[in-house]
Amino acid sequence: MCSYLNQGTPASVVKASYWFPDGETKDPATSAQTIPSNLFTHLFCAFADLDATTHEVFVSQAHELIFSTFTETVKNRNKYVQTLLSIGGRSANNSAFASMASKQESRKSFIDSWIAIARSNGFHGLDLAWEYPNNDAEMNAFGDLIKDLRTAVDADSIRTNKTALLLTAVVYYSSVYKIFTYPVKKMKENLDWVNIIAYDFYDPVSYSQFTAPTAGLHVSPNNIGPTPSGDSGLKQWIKDGLPVSKAVLGFTYVGWAWTLQNNNDTGYNASAAGVAKYKDVSEDGSITYAQIIKFIGDEDATYVYDSNVVGNYCSAEMTWIGYDDTHSVVKKVGYAKQN
């Protein structure tokens, strides 16, 4: 995920990206040393883990050294970049977060351990990636958690005589998840900003029978019925009280790949048959941007930028991929600057 926010002045622009430690072993080209940190104001190191029994934050043994040197490493190219330790993520145990956040005692164990790890490893902030609170009780617990986090972060700053840790959260594209509304007032009062997941709207596992704009900024004029989009989600957040200055629009380096039913029908809403069988596509249908570019070159794929949706897709034979490319990213950054 990469994100962009404009708070009105160049000095207050947030240009941030998430980094995942598996690159250190699986793909050296994505190691922390290769991050062009001079292009960013903030970098998120993802993810720390939550112990479901003790409710404490921990870093897996495989990642301890990498996390401990992350801030020092990225500052080699940009001494001003700030780093945040993120916890959670898409594959995290949602019930563990819900259990932890439901009681003050367990929230304290979580918060104290998280702050301790962040401080001891030189991070400048904390990023809560609970994806997602799944009912009214969990939304209320989420609000209690971020309120307690703010209190603890401020107390830590006074106790250590250090700048207060930044406090951010990853949230759904809209302030309403399913039928449950985020505690926007508490978020406004206690978070420095929120990272809005304005992508992954569709994937070939959950929506196997048709192709779709995976990260559209706008809804296609040909679309029938309600459809998620970055613009509609941001407007809902603002309507429910989130200041524009605390909304960071996210976009992703990952695409989603479907198998087409008919290679002559290659637009959005084309009939599909689930996850693409192409060699570089993961079991869940995801494919990295670098692999998408390679696919286009190797397979002489047709690629399209849809200016109405603000999204890209490409296809070759029976493989169809929805993603963000230069055109859509530039447009989204421009949108963020204007909004």
Tab-separated table of N, CA and C in Angstrom, residues 214-327:
chain	number	residue	atom	x	y	z
A	214	THR	N	-10.583	-3.235	-9.498
A	214	THR	CA	-10.123	-3.656	-8.175
A	214	THR	C	-9.819	-2.492	-7.244
A	215	ALA	N	-9.582	-1.318	-7.809
A	215	ALA	CA	-9.224	-0.166	-6.981
A	215	ALA	C	-9.714	1.130	-7.617
A	216	GLY	N	-10.910	1.108	-8.183
A	216	GLY	CA	-11.413	2.265	-8.907
A	216	GLY	C	-11.587	3.495	-8.027
A	217	LEU	N	-11.186	4.630	-8.550
A	217	LEU	CA	-11.416	5.889	-7.838
A	217	LEU	C	-12.867	6.327	-7.994
A	218	HIS	N	-13.438	6.049	-9.160
A	218	HIS	CA	-14.829	6.395	-9.441
A	218	HIS	C	-15.581	5.161	-9.931
A	219	VAL	N	-16.885	5.263	-9.948
A	219	VAL	CA	-17.740	4.191	-10.446
A	219	VAL	C	-17.954	4.378	-11.939
A	220	SER	N	-17.873	3.303	-12.696
A	220	SER	CA	-18.098	3.372	-14.137
A	220	SER	C	-19.517	3.844	-14.425
A	221	PRO	N	-19.679	4.742	-15.416
A	221	PRO	CA	-21.031	5.199	-15.774
A	221	PRO	C	-21.916	4.068	-16.281
A	222	ASN	N	-21.306	2.948	-16.684
A	222	ASN	CA	-22.078	1.803	-17.173
A	222	ASN	C	-22.457	0.829	-16.064
A	223	ASN	N	-22.016	1.134	-14.846
A	223	ASN	CA	-22.267	0.205	-13.751
A	223	ASN	C	-23.716	0.277	-13.279
A	224	ILE	N	-24.241	-0.861	-12.885
A	224	ILE	CA	-25.594	-0.937	-12.350
A	224	ILE	C	-25.520	-1.323	-10.875
A	225	GLY	N	-26.162	-0.520	-10.027
A	225	GLY	CA	-26.179	-0.826	-8.606
A	225	GLY	C	-25.007	-0.205	-7.862
A	226	PRO	N	-25.016	-0.286	-6.529
A	226	PRO	CA	-23.940	0.299	-5.718
A	226	PRO	C	-22.614	-0.412	-5.943
A	227	THR	N	-21.569	0.371	-6.087
A	227	THR	CA	-20.240	-0.169	-6.344
A	227	THR	C	-19.226	0.596	-5.511
A	228	PRO	N	-18.288	-0.077	-4.857
A	228	PRO	CA	-17.292	0.639	-4.061
A	228	PRO	C	-16.341	1.437	-4.934
A	229	SER	N	-15.897	2.573	-4.410
A	229	SER	CA	-14.895	3.385	-5.098
A	229	SER	C	-14.178	4.240	-4.070
A	230	GLY	N	-12.971	4.656	-4.400
A	230	GLY	CA	-12.213	5.499	-3.493
A	230	GLY	C	-12.914	6.809	-3.202
A	231	ASP	N	-13.500	7.406	-4.225
A	231	ASP	CA	-14.180	8.690	-4.070
A	231	ASP	C	-15.402	8.570	-3.163
A	232	SER	N	-16.230	7.562	-3.389
A	232	SER	CA	-17.435	7.413	-2.566
A	232	SER	C	-17.080	7.116	-1.115
A	233	GLY	N	-16.024	6.323	-0.910
A	233	GLY	CA	-15.604	6.008	0.446
A	233	GLY	C	-15.094	7.224	1.186
A	234	LEU	N	-14.246	8.015	0.519
A	234	LEU	CA	-13.707	9.220	1.150
A	234	LEU	C	-14.826	10.192	1.501
A	235	LYS	N	-15.776	10.345	0.596
A	235	LYS	CA	-16.902	11.253	0.860
A	235	LYS	C	-17.722	10.783	2.057
A	236	GLN	N	-17.858	9.467	2.228
A	236	GLN	CA	-18.595	8.950	3.380
A	236	GLN	C	-17.844	9.232	4.674
A	237	TRP	N	-16.524	9.071	4.647
A	237	TRP	CA	-15.720	9.395	5.826
A	237	TRP	C	-15.894	10.863	6.210
A	238	ILE	N	-15.810	11.738	5.227
A	238	ILE	CA	-15.929	13.172	5.495
A	238	ILE	C	-17.338	13.508	5.986
A	239	LYS	N	-18.343	12.910	5.375
A	239	LYS	CA	-19.729	13.125	5.794
A	239	LYS	C	-19.929	12.741	7.254
A	240	ASP	N	-19.247	11.678	7.696
A	240	ASP	CA	-19.403	11.200	9.070
A	240	ASP	C	-18.483	11.905	10.059
A	241	GLY	N	-17.734	12.909	9.578
A	241	GLY	CA	-17.010	13.764	10.506
A	241	GLY	C	-15.504	13.682	10.507
A	242	LEU	N	-14.905	12.852	9.648
A	242	LEU	CA	-13.442	12.792	9.612
A	242	LEU	C	-12.909	14.009	8.867
A	243	PRO	N	-12.007	14.776	9.472
A	243	PRO	CA	-11.434	15.921	8.763
A	243	PRO	C	-10.642	15.462	7.538
A	244	VAL	N	-10.737	16.224	6.470
A	244	VAL	CA	-9.965	15.900	5.266
A	244	VAL	C	-8.484	15.807	5.598
A	245	SER	N	-8.034	16.629	6.533
A	245	SER	CA	-6.618	16.661	6.899
A	245	SER	C	-6.145	15.391	7.587
A	246	LYS	N	-7.074	14.503	7.955
A	246	LYS	CA	-6.687	13.248	8.602
A	246	LYS	C	-7.001	12.028	7.745
A	247	ALA	N	-7.327	12.260	6.481
A	247	ALA	CA	-7.667	11.156	5.576
A	247	ALA	C	-6.544	10.937	4.577
A	248	VAL	N	-5.931	9.772	4.618
A	248	VAL	CA	-4.871	9.406	3.681
A	248	VAL	C	-5.430	8.378	2.697
A	249	LEU	N	-5.398	8.717	1.426
A	249	LEU	CA	-5.917	7.834	0.381
A	249	LEU	C	-4.868	6.792	0.020
A	250	GLY	N	-5.233	5.524	0.107
A	250	GLY	CA	-4.287	4.452	-0.173
A	250	GLY	C	-4.471	3.858	-1.550
A	251	PHE	N	-3.373	3.425	-2.151
A	251	PHE	CA	-3.430	2.619	-3.368
A	251	PHE	C	-2.372	1.534	-3.259
A	252	THR	N	-2.443	0.555	-4.142
A	252	THR	CA	-1.665	-0.664	-3.933
A	252	THR	C	-0.768	-1.000	-5.118
A	253	TYR	N	0.283	-1.754	-4.833
A	253	TYR	CA	1.194	-2.242	-5.863
A	253	TYR	C	0.787	-3.638	-6.345
A	254	VAL	N	-0.330	-4.141	-5.870
A	254	VAL	CA	-0.760	-5.505	-6.182
A	254	VAL	C	-1.989	-5.486	-7.079
A	255	GLY	N	-2.011	-6.373	-8.080
A	255	GLY	CA	-3.173	-6.531	-8.936
A	255	GLY	C	-3.880	-7.836	-8.638
A	256	TRP	N	-5.052	-8.025	-9.282
A	256	TRP	CA	-5.829	-9.253	-9.109
A	256	TRP	C	-6.131	-9.839	-10.472
A	257	ALA	N	-5.963	-11.162	-10.594
A	257	ALA	CA	-6.024	-11.815	-11.907
A	257	ALA	C	-7.147	-12.843	-11.983
A	258	TRP	N	-7.957	-12.724	-13.028
A	258	TRP	CA	-9.075	-13.634	-13.291
A	258	TRP	C	-8.799	-14.487	-14.537
A	259	THR	N	-9.497	-15.593	-14.639
A	259	THR	CA	-9.563	-16.371	-15.876
A	259	THR	C	-10.810	-15.941	-16.641
A	260	LEU	N	-10.632	-15.526	-17.876
A	260	LEU	CA	-11.761	-15.098	-18.697
A	260	LEU	C	-12.547	-16.299	-19.221
A	261	GLN	N	-13.829	-16.107	-19.411
A	261	GLN	CA	-14.657	-17.113	-20.075
A	261	GLN	C	-14.529	-17.001	-21.589
A	262	ASN	N	-14.279	-15.766	-22.049
A	262	ASN	CA	-14.208	-15.489	-23.479
A	262	ASN	C	-13.137	-14.433	-23.703
A	263	ASN	N	-12.077	-14.777	-24.434
A	263	ASN	CA	-10.990	-13.812	-24.594
A	263	ASN	C	-11.318	-12.690	-25.574
A	264	ASN	N	-12.528	-12.675	-26.083
A	264	ASN	CA	-12.988	-11.536	-26.879
A	264	ASN	C	-13.780	-10.538	-26.035
A	265	ASP	N	-14.038	-10.904	-24.799
A	265	ASP	CA	-14.744	-10.032	-23.855
A	265	ASP	C	-13.775	-9.708	-22.732
A	266	THR	N	-13.135	-8.531	-22.815
A	266	THR	CA	-11.987	-8.266	-21.943
A	266	THR	C	-12.106	-6.985	-21.126
A	267	GLY	N	-13.281	-6.398	-21.047
A	267	GLY	CA	-13.434	-5.180	-20.261
A	267	GLY	C	-13.849	-5.473	-18.837
A	268	TYR	N	-14.255	-4.433	-18.121
A	268	TYR	CA	-14.849	-4.642	-16.813
A	268	TYR	C	-16.187	-5.366	-16.983
A	269	ASN	N	-16.530	-6.175	-15.985
A	269	ASN	CA	-17.774	-6.961	-15.975
A	269	ASN	C	-17.786	-8.079	-17.018
A	270	ALA	N	-16.617	-8.456	-17.526
A	270	ALA	CA	-16.532	-9.595	-18.441
A	270	ALA	C	-16.749	-10.893	-17.665
A	271	SER	N	-17.357	-11.862	-18.295
A	271	SER	CA	-17.587	-13.156	-17.645
A	271	SER	C	-16.254	-13.820	-17.309
A	272	ALA	N	-16.162	-14.365	-16.105
A	272	ALA	CA	-14.899	-14.946	-15.646
A	272	ALA	C	-15.147	-16.277	-14.950
A	273	ALA	N	-14.039	-16.979	-14.701
A	273	ALA	CA	-14.112	-18.299	-14.061
A	273	ALA	C	-13.086	-18.407	-12.942
A	274	GLY	N	-13.072	-17.404	-12.065
A	274	GLY	CA	-12.202	-17.471	-10.898
A	274	GLY	C	-10.773	-17.037	-11.155
A	275	VAL	N	-9.878	-17.535	-10.315
A	275	VAL	CA	-8.472	-17.129	-10.322
A	275	VAL	C	-7.778	-17.551	-11.611
A	276	ALA	N	-6.958	-16.646	-12.149
A	276	ALA	CA	-6.189	-16.948	-13.359
A	276	ALA	C	-5.190	-18.066	-13.093
A	277	LYS	N	-4.908	-18.827	-14.112
A	277	LYS	CA	-3.987	-19.962	-13.992
A	277	LYS	C	-2.561	-19.583	-14.382
A	278	TYR	N	-2.321	-18.324	-14.652
A	278	TYR	CA	-1.000	-17.895	-15.113
A	278	TYR	C	0.065	-18.171	-14.047
A	279	LYS	N	1.278	-18.464	-14.469
A	279	LYS	CA	2.334	-18.965	-13.584
A	279	LYS	C	2.674	-18.041	-12.419
A	280	ASP	N	2.604	-16.722	-12.607
A	280	ASP	CA	3.017	-15.798	-11.552
A	280	ASP	C	1.877	-15.363	-10.642
A	281	VAL	N	0.696	-15.874	-10.884
A	281	VAL	CA	-0.467	-15.501	-10.079
A	281	VAL	C	-0.546	-16.388	-8.838
A	282	SER	N	-0.711	-15.765	-7.666
A	282	SER	CA	-0.819	-16.524	-6.420
A	282	SER	C	-2.152	-17.255	-6.341
A	283	GLU	N	-2.260	-18.163	-5.385
A	283	GLU	CA	-3.477	-18.962	-5.235
A	283	GLU	C	-4.712	-18.102	-4.991
A	284	ASP	N	-4.514	-16.949	-4.343
A	284	ASP	CA	-5.657	-16.080	-4.065
A	284	ASP	C	-5.954	-15.117	-5.209
A	285	GLY	N	-5.142	-15.194	-6.283
A	285	GLY	CA	-5.361	-14.341	-7.442
A	285	GLY	C	-4.529	-13.081	-7.472
A	286	SER	N	-3.719	-12.843	-6.458
A	286	SER	CA	-2.905	-11.630	-6.424
A	286	SER	C	-1.656	-11.783	-7.284
A	287	ILE	N	-1.172	-10.649	-7.762
A	287	ILE	CA	0.036	-10.620	-8.578
A	287	ILE	C	0.691	-9.259	-8.398
A	288	THR	N	1.999	-9.227	-8.219
A	288	THR	CA	2.687	-7.970	-7.949
A	288	THR	C	2.784	-7.109	-9.201
A	289	TYR	N	3.035	-5.829	-8.974
A	289	TYR	CA	3.142	-4.900	-10.102
A	289	TYR	C	4.290	-5.299	-11.028
A	290	ALA	N	5.423	-5.683	-10.452
A	290	ALA	CA	6.561	-6.092	-11.279
A	290	ALA	C	6.199	-7.295	-12.147
A	291	GLN	N	5.445	-8.222	-11.586
A	291	GLN	CA	5.024	-9.398	-12.354
A	291	GLN	C	3.997	-9.032	-13.431
A	292	ILE	N	3.176	-8.025	-13.150
A	292	ILE	CA	2.208	-7.560	-14.150
A	292	ILE	C	2.933	-6.979	-15.357
A	293	ILE	N	3.922	-6.143	-15.100
A	293	ILE	CA	4.697	-5.545	-16.195
A	293	ILE	C	5.394	-6.635	-17.006
A	294	LYS	N	5.910	-7.645	-16.315
A	294	LYS	CA	6.555	-8.767	-17.009
A	294	LYS	C	5.525	-9.537	-17.843
A	295	PHE	N	4.341	-9.729	-17.293
A	295	PHE	CA	3.259	-10.415	-18.010
A	295	PHE	C	2.913	-9.673	-19.299
A	296	ILE	N	2.803	-8.359	-19.224
A	296	ILE	CA	2.464	-7.562	-20.405
A	296	ILE	C	3.520	-7.733	-21.489
A	297	GLY	N	4.800	-7.713	-21.073
A	297	GLY	CA	5.878	-7.869	-22.043
A	297	GLY	C	5.997	-9.273	-22.598
A	298	ASP	N	5.958	-10.253	-21.704
A	298	ASP	CA	6.142	-11.647	-22.126
A	298	ASP	C	4.990	-12.158	-22.985
A	299	GLU	N	3.777	-11.728	-22.663
A	299	GLU	CA	2.592	-12.267	-23.341
A	299	GLU	C	2.024	-11.311	-24.388
A	300	ASP	N	2.730	-10.193	-24.612
A	300	ASP	CA	2.234	-9.183	-25.555
A	300	ASP	C	0.780	-8.829	-25.230
A	301	ALA	N	0.539	-8.576	-23.955
A	301	ALA	CA	-0.819	-8.346	-23.472
A	301	ALA	C	-1.355	-6.987	-23.910
A	302	THR	N	-2.646	-6.924	-24.089
A	302	THR	CA	-3.336	-5.661	-24.334
A	302	THR	C	-3.590	-4.989	-22.988
A	303	TYR	N	-3.272	-3.707	-22.891
A	303	TYR	CA	-3.511	-3.018	-21.627
A	303	TYR	C	-4.311	-1.744	-21.866
A	304	VAL	N	-5.151	-1.425	-20.885
A	304	VAL	CA	-6.111	-0.330	-21.018
A	304	VAL	C	-6.110	0.516	-19.750
A	305	TYR	N	-6.180	1.843	-19.941
A	305	TYR	CA	-6.423	2.754	-18.825
A	305	TYR	C	-7.833	3.292	-18.971
A	306	ASP	N	-8.680	3.076	-17.980
A	306	ASP	CA	-10.059	3.557	-18.004
A	306	ASP	C	-10.118	4.873	-17.230
A	307	SER	N	-10.268	5.975	-17.937
A	307	SER	CA	-10.245	7.291	-17.306
A	307	SER	C	-11.505	7.578	-16.501
A	308	ASN	N	-12.598	6.886	-16.798
A	308	ASN	CA	-13.820	7.083	-16.016
A	308	ASN	C	-13.690	6.465	-14.629
A	309	VAL	N	-13.194	5.251	-14.599
A	309	VAL	CA	-13.002	4.545	-13.334
A	309	VAL	C	-11.737	5.017	-12.623
A	310	VAL	N	-10.730	5.387	-13.392
A	310	VAL	CA	-9.356	5.646	-12.947
A	310	VAL	C	-8.768	4.322	-12.452
A	311	GLY	N	-8.542	3.449	-13.409
A	311	GLY	CA	-7.975	2.141	-13.127
A	311	GLY	C	-7.453	1.514	-14.398
A	312	ASN	N	-6.576	0.544	-14.254
A	312	ASN	CA	-5.961	-0.136	-15.394
A	312	ASN	C	-6.334	-1.613	-15.406
A	313	TYR	N	-6.339	-2.185	-16.594
A	313	TYR	CA	-6.432	-3.635	-16.708
A	313	TYR	C	-5.694	-4.081	-17.960
A	314	CYS	N	-5.282	-5.341	-17.961
A	314	CYS	CA	-4.590	-5.904	-19.116
A	314	CYS	C	-5.049	-7.344	-19.296
A	315	SER	N	-4.861	-7.865	-20.506
A	315	SER	CA	-5.286	-9.242	-20.761
A	315	SER	C	-4.479	-9.854	-21.888
A	316	ALA	N	-4.333	-11.160	-21.816
A	316	ALA	CA	-3.706	-11.955	-22.873
A	316	ALA	C	-4.272	-13.358	-22.776
A	317	GLU	N	-4.705	-13.890	-23.923
A	317	GLU	CA	-5.368	-15.196	-23.927
A	317	GLU	C	-6.532	-15.181	-22.926
A	318	MET	N	-6.486	-16.046	-21.923
A	318	MET	CA	-7.608	-16.144	-20.987
A	318	MET	C	-7.311	-15.503	-19.628
A	319	THR	N	-6.216	-14.763	-19.534
A	319	THR	CA	-5.840	-14.123	-18.270
A	319	THR	C	-6.160	-12.633	-18.309
A	320	TRP	N	-6.842	-12.148	-17.274
A	320	TRP	CA	-7.232	-10.735	-17.150
A	320	TRP	C	-6.777	-10.226	-15.796
A	321	ILE	N	-6.117	-9.048	-15.774
A	321	ILE	CA	-5.580	-8.504	-14.526
A	321	ILE	C	-6.045	-7.063	-14.340
A	322	GLY	N	-6.609	-6.775	-13.178
A	322	GLY	CA	-6.951	-5.409	-12.800
A	322	GLY	C	-5.898	-4.863	-11.853
A	323	TYR	N	-5.479	-3.604	-12.054
A	323	TYR	CA	-4.369	-3.066	-11.267
A	323	TYR	C	-4.306	-1.547	-11.406
A	324	ASP	N	-3.372	-0.930	-10.700
A	324	ASP	CA	-3.057	0.490	-10.844
A	324	ASP	C	-1.718	0.627	-11.543
A	325	ASP	N	-1.662	1.506	-12.549
A	325	ASP	CA	-0.417	1.798	-13.256
A	325	ASP	C	-0.142	3.292	-13.137
A	326	THR	N	0.837	3.771	-13.876
A	326	THR	CA	1.239	5.170	-13.794
A	326	THR	C	0.064	6.116	-13.996
A	327	HIS	N	-0.774	5.837	-15.005
A	327	HIS	CA	-1.893	6.728	-15.302
A	327	HIS	C	-2.814	6.892	-14.094
